[in-house]
Every structure is written in C-alpha cells, then in structure tokens.
mmCIF file of C-alpha atoms and ligand atoms in Angstrom:
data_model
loop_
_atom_site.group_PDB
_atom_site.id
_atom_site.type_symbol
_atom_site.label_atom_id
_atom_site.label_comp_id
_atom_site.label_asym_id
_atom_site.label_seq_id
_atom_site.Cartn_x
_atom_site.Cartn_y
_atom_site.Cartn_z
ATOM 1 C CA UNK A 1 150.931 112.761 305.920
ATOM 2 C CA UNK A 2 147.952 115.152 306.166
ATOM 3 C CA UNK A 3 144.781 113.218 306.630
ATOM 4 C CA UNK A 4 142.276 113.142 303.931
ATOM 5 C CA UNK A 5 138.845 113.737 304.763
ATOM 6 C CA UNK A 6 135.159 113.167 302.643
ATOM 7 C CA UNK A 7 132.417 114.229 304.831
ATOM 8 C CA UNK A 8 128.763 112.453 303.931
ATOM 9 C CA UNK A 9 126.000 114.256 304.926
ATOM 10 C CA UNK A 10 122.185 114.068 303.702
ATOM 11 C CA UNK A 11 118.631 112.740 305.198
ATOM 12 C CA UNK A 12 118.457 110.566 307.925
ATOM 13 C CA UNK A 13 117.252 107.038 305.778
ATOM 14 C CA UNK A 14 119.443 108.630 302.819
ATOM 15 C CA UNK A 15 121.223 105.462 302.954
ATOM 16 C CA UNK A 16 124.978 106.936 304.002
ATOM 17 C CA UNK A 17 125.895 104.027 306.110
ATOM 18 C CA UNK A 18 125.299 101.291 303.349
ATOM 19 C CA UNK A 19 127.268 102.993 300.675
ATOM 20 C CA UNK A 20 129.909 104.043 303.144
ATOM 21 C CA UNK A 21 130.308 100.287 303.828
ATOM 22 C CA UNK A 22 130.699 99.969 299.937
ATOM 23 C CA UNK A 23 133.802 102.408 299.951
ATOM 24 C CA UNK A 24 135.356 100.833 303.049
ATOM 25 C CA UNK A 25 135.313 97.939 301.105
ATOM 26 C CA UNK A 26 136.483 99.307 297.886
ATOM 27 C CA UNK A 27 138.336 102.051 298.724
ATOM 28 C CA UNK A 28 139.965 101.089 302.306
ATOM 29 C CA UNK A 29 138.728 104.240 303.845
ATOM 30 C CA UNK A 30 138.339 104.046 307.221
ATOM 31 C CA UNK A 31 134.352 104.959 307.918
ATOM 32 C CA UNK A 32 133.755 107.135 311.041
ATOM 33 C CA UNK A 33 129.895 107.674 311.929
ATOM 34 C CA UNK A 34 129.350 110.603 314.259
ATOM 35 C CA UNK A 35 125.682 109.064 315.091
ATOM 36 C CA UNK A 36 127.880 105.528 315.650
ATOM 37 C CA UNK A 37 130.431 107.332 318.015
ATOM 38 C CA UNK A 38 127.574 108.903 320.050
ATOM 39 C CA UNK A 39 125.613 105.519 320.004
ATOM 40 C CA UNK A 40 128.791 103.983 321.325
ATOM 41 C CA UNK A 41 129.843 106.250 324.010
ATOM 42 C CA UNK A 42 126.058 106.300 325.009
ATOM 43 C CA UNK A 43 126.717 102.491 326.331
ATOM 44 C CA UNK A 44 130.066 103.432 327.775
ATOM 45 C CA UNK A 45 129.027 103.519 331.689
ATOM 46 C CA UNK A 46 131.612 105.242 332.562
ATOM 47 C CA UNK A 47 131.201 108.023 330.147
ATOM 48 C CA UNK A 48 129.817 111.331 331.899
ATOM 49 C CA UNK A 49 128.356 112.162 328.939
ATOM 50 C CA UNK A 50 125.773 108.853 328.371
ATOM 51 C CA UNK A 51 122.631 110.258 329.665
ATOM 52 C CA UNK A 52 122.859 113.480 327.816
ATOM 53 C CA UNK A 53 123.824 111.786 324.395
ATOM 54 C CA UNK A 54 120.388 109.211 324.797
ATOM 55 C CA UNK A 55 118.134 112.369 325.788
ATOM 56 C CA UNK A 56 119.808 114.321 322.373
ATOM 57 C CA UNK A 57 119.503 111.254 319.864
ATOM 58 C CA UNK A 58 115.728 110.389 321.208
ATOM 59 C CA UNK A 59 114.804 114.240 320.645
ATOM 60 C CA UNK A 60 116.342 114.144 317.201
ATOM 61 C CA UNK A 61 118.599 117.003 318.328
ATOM 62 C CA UNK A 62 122.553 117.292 317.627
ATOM 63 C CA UNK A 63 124.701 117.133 320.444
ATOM 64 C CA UNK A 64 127.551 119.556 321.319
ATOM 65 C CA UNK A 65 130.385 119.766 319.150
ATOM 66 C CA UNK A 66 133.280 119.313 321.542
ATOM 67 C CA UNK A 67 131.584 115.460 322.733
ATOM 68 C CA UNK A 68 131.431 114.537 318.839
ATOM 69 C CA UNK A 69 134.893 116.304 317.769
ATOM 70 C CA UNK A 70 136.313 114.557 320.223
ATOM 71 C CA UNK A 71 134.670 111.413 319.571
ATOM 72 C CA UNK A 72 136.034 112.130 315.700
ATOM 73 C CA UNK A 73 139.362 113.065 316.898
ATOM 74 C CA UNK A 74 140.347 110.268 319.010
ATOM 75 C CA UNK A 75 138.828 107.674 316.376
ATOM 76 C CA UNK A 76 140.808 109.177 313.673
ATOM 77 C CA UNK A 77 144.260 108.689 315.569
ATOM 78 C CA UNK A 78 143.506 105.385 317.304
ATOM 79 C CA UNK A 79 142.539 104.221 313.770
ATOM 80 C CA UNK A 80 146.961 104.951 312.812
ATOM 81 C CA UNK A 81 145.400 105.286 308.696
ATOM 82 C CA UNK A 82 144.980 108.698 306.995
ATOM 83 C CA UNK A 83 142.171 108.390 305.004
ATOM 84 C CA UNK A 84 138.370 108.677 306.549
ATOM 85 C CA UNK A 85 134.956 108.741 305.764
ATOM 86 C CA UNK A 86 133.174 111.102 308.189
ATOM 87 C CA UNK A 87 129.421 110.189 308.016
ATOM 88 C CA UNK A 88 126.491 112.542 309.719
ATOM 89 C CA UNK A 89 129.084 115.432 310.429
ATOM 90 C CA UNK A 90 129.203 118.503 310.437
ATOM 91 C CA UNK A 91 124.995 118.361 311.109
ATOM 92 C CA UNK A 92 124.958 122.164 311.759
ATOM 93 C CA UNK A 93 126.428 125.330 312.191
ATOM 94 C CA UNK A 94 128.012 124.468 315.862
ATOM 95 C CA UNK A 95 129.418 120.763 314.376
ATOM 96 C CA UNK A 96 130.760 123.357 311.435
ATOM 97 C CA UNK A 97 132.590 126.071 313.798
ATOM 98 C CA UNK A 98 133.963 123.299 316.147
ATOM 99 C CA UNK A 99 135.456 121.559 313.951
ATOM 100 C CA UNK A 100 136.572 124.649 312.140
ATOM 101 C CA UNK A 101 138.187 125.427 315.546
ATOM 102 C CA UNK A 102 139.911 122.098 316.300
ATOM 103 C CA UNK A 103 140.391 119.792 313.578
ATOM 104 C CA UNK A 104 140.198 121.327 310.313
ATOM 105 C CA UNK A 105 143.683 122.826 309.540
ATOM 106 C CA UNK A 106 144.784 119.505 310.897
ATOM 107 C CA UNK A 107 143.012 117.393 307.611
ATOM 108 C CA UNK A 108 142.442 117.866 304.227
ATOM 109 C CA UNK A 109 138.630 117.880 303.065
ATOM 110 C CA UNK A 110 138.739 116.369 299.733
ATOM 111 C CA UNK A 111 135.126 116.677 299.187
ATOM 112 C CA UNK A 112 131.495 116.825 300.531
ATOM 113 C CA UNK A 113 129.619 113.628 299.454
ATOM 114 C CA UNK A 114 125.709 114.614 299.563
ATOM 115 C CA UNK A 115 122.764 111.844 299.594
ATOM 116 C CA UNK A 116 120.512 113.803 298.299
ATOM 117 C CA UNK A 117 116.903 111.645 298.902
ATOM 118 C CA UNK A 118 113.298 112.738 299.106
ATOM 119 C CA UNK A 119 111.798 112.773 302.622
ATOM 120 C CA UNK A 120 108.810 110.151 301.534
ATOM 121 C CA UNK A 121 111.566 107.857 300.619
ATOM 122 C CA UNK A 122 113.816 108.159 303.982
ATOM 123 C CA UNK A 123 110.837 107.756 305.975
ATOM 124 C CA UNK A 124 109.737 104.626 304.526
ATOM 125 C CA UNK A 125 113.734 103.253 305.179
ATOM 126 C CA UNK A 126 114.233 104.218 308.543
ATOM 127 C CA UNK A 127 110.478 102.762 309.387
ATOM 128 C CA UNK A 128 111.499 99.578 307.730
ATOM 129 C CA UNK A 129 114.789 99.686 308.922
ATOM 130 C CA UNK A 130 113.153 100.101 312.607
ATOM 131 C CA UNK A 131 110.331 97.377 311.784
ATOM 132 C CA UNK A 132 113.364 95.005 310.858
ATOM 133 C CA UNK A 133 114.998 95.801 315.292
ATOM 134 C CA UNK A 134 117.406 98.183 314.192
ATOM 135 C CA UNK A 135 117.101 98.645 318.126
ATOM 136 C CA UNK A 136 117.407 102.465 317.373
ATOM 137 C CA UNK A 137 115.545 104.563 320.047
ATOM 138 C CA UNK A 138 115.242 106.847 316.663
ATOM 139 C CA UNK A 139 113.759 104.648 313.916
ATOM 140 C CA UNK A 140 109.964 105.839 314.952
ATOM 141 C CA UNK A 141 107.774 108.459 313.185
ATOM 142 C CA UNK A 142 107.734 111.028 316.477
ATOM 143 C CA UNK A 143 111.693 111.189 316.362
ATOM 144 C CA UNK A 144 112.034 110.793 312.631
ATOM 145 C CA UNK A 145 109.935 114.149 312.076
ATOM 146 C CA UNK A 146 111.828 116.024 314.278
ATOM 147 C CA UNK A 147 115.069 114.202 312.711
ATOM 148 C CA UNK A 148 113.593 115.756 309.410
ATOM 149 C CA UNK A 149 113.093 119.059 310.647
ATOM 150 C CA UNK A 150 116.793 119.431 312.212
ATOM 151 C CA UNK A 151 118.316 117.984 308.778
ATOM 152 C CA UNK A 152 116.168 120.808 306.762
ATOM 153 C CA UNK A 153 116.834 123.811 309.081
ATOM 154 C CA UNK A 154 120.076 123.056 310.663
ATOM 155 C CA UNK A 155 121.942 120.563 308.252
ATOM 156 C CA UNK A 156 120.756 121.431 304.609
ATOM 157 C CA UNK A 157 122.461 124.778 305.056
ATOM 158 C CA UNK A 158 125.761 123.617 305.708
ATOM 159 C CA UNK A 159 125.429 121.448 302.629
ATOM 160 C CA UNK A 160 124.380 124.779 301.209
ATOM 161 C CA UNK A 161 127.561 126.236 302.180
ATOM 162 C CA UNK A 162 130.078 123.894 301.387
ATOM 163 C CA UNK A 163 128.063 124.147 297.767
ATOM 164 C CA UNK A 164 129.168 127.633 297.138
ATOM 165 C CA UNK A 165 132.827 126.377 297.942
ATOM 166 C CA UNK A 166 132.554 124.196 295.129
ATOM 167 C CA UNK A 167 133.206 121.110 297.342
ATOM 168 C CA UNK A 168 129.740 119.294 297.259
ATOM 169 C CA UNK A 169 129.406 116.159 295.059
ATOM 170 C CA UNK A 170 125.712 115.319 294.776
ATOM 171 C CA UNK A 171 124.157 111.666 294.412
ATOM 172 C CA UNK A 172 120.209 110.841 293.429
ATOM 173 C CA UNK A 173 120.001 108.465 296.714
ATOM 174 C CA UNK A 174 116.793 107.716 295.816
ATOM 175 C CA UNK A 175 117.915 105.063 293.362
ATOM 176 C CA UNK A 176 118.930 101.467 294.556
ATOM 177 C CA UNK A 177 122.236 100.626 296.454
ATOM 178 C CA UNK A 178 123.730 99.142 293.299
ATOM 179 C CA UNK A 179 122.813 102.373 291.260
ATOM 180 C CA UNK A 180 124.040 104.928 293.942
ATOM 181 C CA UNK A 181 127.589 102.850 294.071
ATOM 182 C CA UNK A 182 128.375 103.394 290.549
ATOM 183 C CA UNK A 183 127.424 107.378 290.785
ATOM 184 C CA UNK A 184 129.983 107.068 293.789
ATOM 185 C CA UNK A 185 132.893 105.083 292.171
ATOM 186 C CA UNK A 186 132.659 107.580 289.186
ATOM 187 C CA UNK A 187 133.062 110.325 291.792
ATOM 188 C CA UNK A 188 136.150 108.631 293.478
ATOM 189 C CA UNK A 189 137.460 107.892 289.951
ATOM 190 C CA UNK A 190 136.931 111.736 289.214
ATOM 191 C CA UNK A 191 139.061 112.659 291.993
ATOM 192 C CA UNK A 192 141.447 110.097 291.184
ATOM 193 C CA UNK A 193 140.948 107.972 294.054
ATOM 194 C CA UNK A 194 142.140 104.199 293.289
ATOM 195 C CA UNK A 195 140.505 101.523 294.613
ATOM 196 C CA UNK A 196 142.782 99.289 296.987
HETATM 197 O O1 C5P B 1 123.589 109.880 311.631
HETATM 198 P P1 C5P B 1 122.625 109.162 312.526
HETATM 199 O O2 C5P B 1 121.242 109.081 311.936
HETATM 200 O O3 C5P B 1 123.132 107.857 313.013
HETATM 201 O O4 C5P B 1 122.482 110.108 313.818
HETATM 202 C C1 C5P B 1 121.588 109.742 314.844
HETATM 203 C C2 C5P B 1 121.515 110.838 315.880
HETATM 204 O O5 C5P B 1 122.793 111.042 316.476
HETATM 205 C C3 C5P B 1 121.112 112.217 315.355
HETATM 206 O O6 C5P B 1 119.719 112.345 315.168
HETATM 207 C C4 C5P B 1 121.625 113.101 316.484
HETATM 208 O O7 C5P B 1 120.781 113.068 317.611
HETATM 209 C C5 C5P B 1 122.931 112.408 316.836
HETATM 210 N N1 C5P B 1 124.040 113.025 316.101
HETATM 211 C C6 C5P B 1 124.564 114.233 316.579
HETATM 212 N N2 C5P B 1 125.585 114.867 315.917
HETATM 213 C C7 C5P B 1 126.087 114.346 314.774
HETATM 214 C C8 C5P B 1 125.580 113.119 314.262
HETATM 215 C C9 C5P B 1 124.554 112.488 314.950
HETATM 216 O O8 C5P B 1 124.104 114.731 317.610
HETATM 217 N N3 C5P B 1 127.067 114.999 314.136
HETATM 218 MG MG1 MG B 2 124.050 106.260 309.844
#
C-alpha cells in the first residue's frame, strides 16, 4: 500500500495543530508535526543534532532537510499505518527538493491543506498561546516576526507552487475551530475520505 500523504502548511498561529487533532480524531490519520519532531529530538541528549535544532527554532529559521526528512521518514514507518498528516512541511524550497529527493515517489500526496490566516490574527494566538506556558522558546514577538518573515518569503511560495499544480485546498483560518472543521470535513468528504 502506497502511503497517502496531506501536507498542512500556513502561518505560524494559523491554528494547524488544533484542527489536525480534529482529523486524527475523525479521520484516524496519523498527525506528524515537523516543528514536533524537531522539538522532540531537541530533548533527545543523545541526538548530535540538539543544539543546532534549539539555535534554528529560537531564530525562527528552518532547519536542514535531511534532519527533518529523516525525522518524517522514520515516524512514518515506526507508526506501521499508511495514512499521515504532515504538518509545517515542506517550509521552503530545501524541505521541497529533499523531500522531492527521498520520500516523494515513495507516497502519494493527496492534497495540500492551506490555513490561510491574517498575520494580526496569528500573532495574537501564538502570544496567547505563549502567555498561557506553551513553554515554546518561540511563542515571543522577537521570534514570531522573524517566524513571519520566513513563512512569507520562504514558505508562501511553495504554497504558491503546489497552487499551480492544482493540489492546494484553501481554508479561511481566521474563523473559529468549530467553523474551520466543517470547511475541512467538506474537503475530506470532497476527496472521498470516510471518516473511521
Ligand atoms: O510548525 P512549528 O511552528 O511548530 O515550527 C516551529 C519551528 O520549528 C519553526 O519556526 C522552525 O524553526 C522549525 N521547523 C523547521 N522545519 C520545518 C518545521 C519546523 O525547521 N519543516
Ligand atoms: Mg504546530
């Protein structure tokens, strides 16, 4: 069985990891967050790889594609299920070309799932979602603008891309969690994707 794949991409504060819980739930997906992978092999101390992963996520910046495919790649196949939610990947051009390299005549990408949120409204989430100990070294104004800037100028134009394939199914995530589920279930119901 070829594994399906939806990537999620959009703003940091876009709200990808609730609604990604929502299809996990519904949908039995498994959910695979390359800023979750990073975060976790970032406490691993044996990992050679810790210190530069907590110097990349503080400066907003992505981290080489061969740590996070790898990450990807040995989550998917520990996981034994063929169906995946990749959340926060491909960021940018090298995340695009790596994974182009290693992984992606290996899967079948049903579809790019884009949170598409105004910057005003992902600040004010991540700064709540920091106020309220998300514990992330990230949730502060200094790394959230630079968070911002890499998402316009390095992630926006792979959404871009995958938009001229025809593969990008856009969401208004600046409504409530409730509202954004429905525009998602009609989505999955669109690409005839049954709920377990
Ligand atoms: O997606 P999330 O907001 O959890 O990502 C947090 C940070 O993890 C990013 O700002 C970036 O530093 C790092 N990351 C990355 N490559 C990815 C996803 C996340 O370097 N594909
Ligand atoms: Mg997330």
């Amino acid at each position: 069985m070829v594994p399906k794949v939806i990537f999620v991409l959009g703003g940091p504060g876009a709200g990808k990891g609730t609604q990604c819980q929502n299809i996990v739930k519904k949908y039995g997906f498994i959910h695979l967050s390359a800023g979750d992978l990073l975060r976790e092999e970032r406490r691993n101390p044996n990992s050679e790889y810790g210190e530069l992963i907590e110097n990349y996520i503080r400066e907003g910046l992505i981290v080489p594609v061969d740590i996070t495919c790898s990450l990807l790649e040995r989550a998917m196949s520990l996981s034994g299920k063929d169906s995946f939610i990749i959340d926060g990947f491909p960021r940018n051009q090298d995340n695009f070309d790596g994974w182009k390299r290693r992984m992606a005549h290996k899967v079948n990408l049903l579809f790019v799932l884009f949170f598409d949120c105004p910057l005003e409204i992902c600040t004010e989430r991540c700064l709540r979602r920091g106020a309220e100990g998300s514990g992330r070294a990230d949730d502060n104004i200094e790394s959230l603008q630079k968070r911002f800037n890499i998402y316009l100028q390095e992630t926006k134009p792979i959404i871009d891309y995958y938009n001229t394939l025809n593969l990008v199914e856009r969401i208004d995530a600046s409504n409530g969690p409730n509202e954004v589920f429905e525009e998602i279930q009609n989505i999955f119901k669109a690409h005839n994707l049954q709920s377990q």
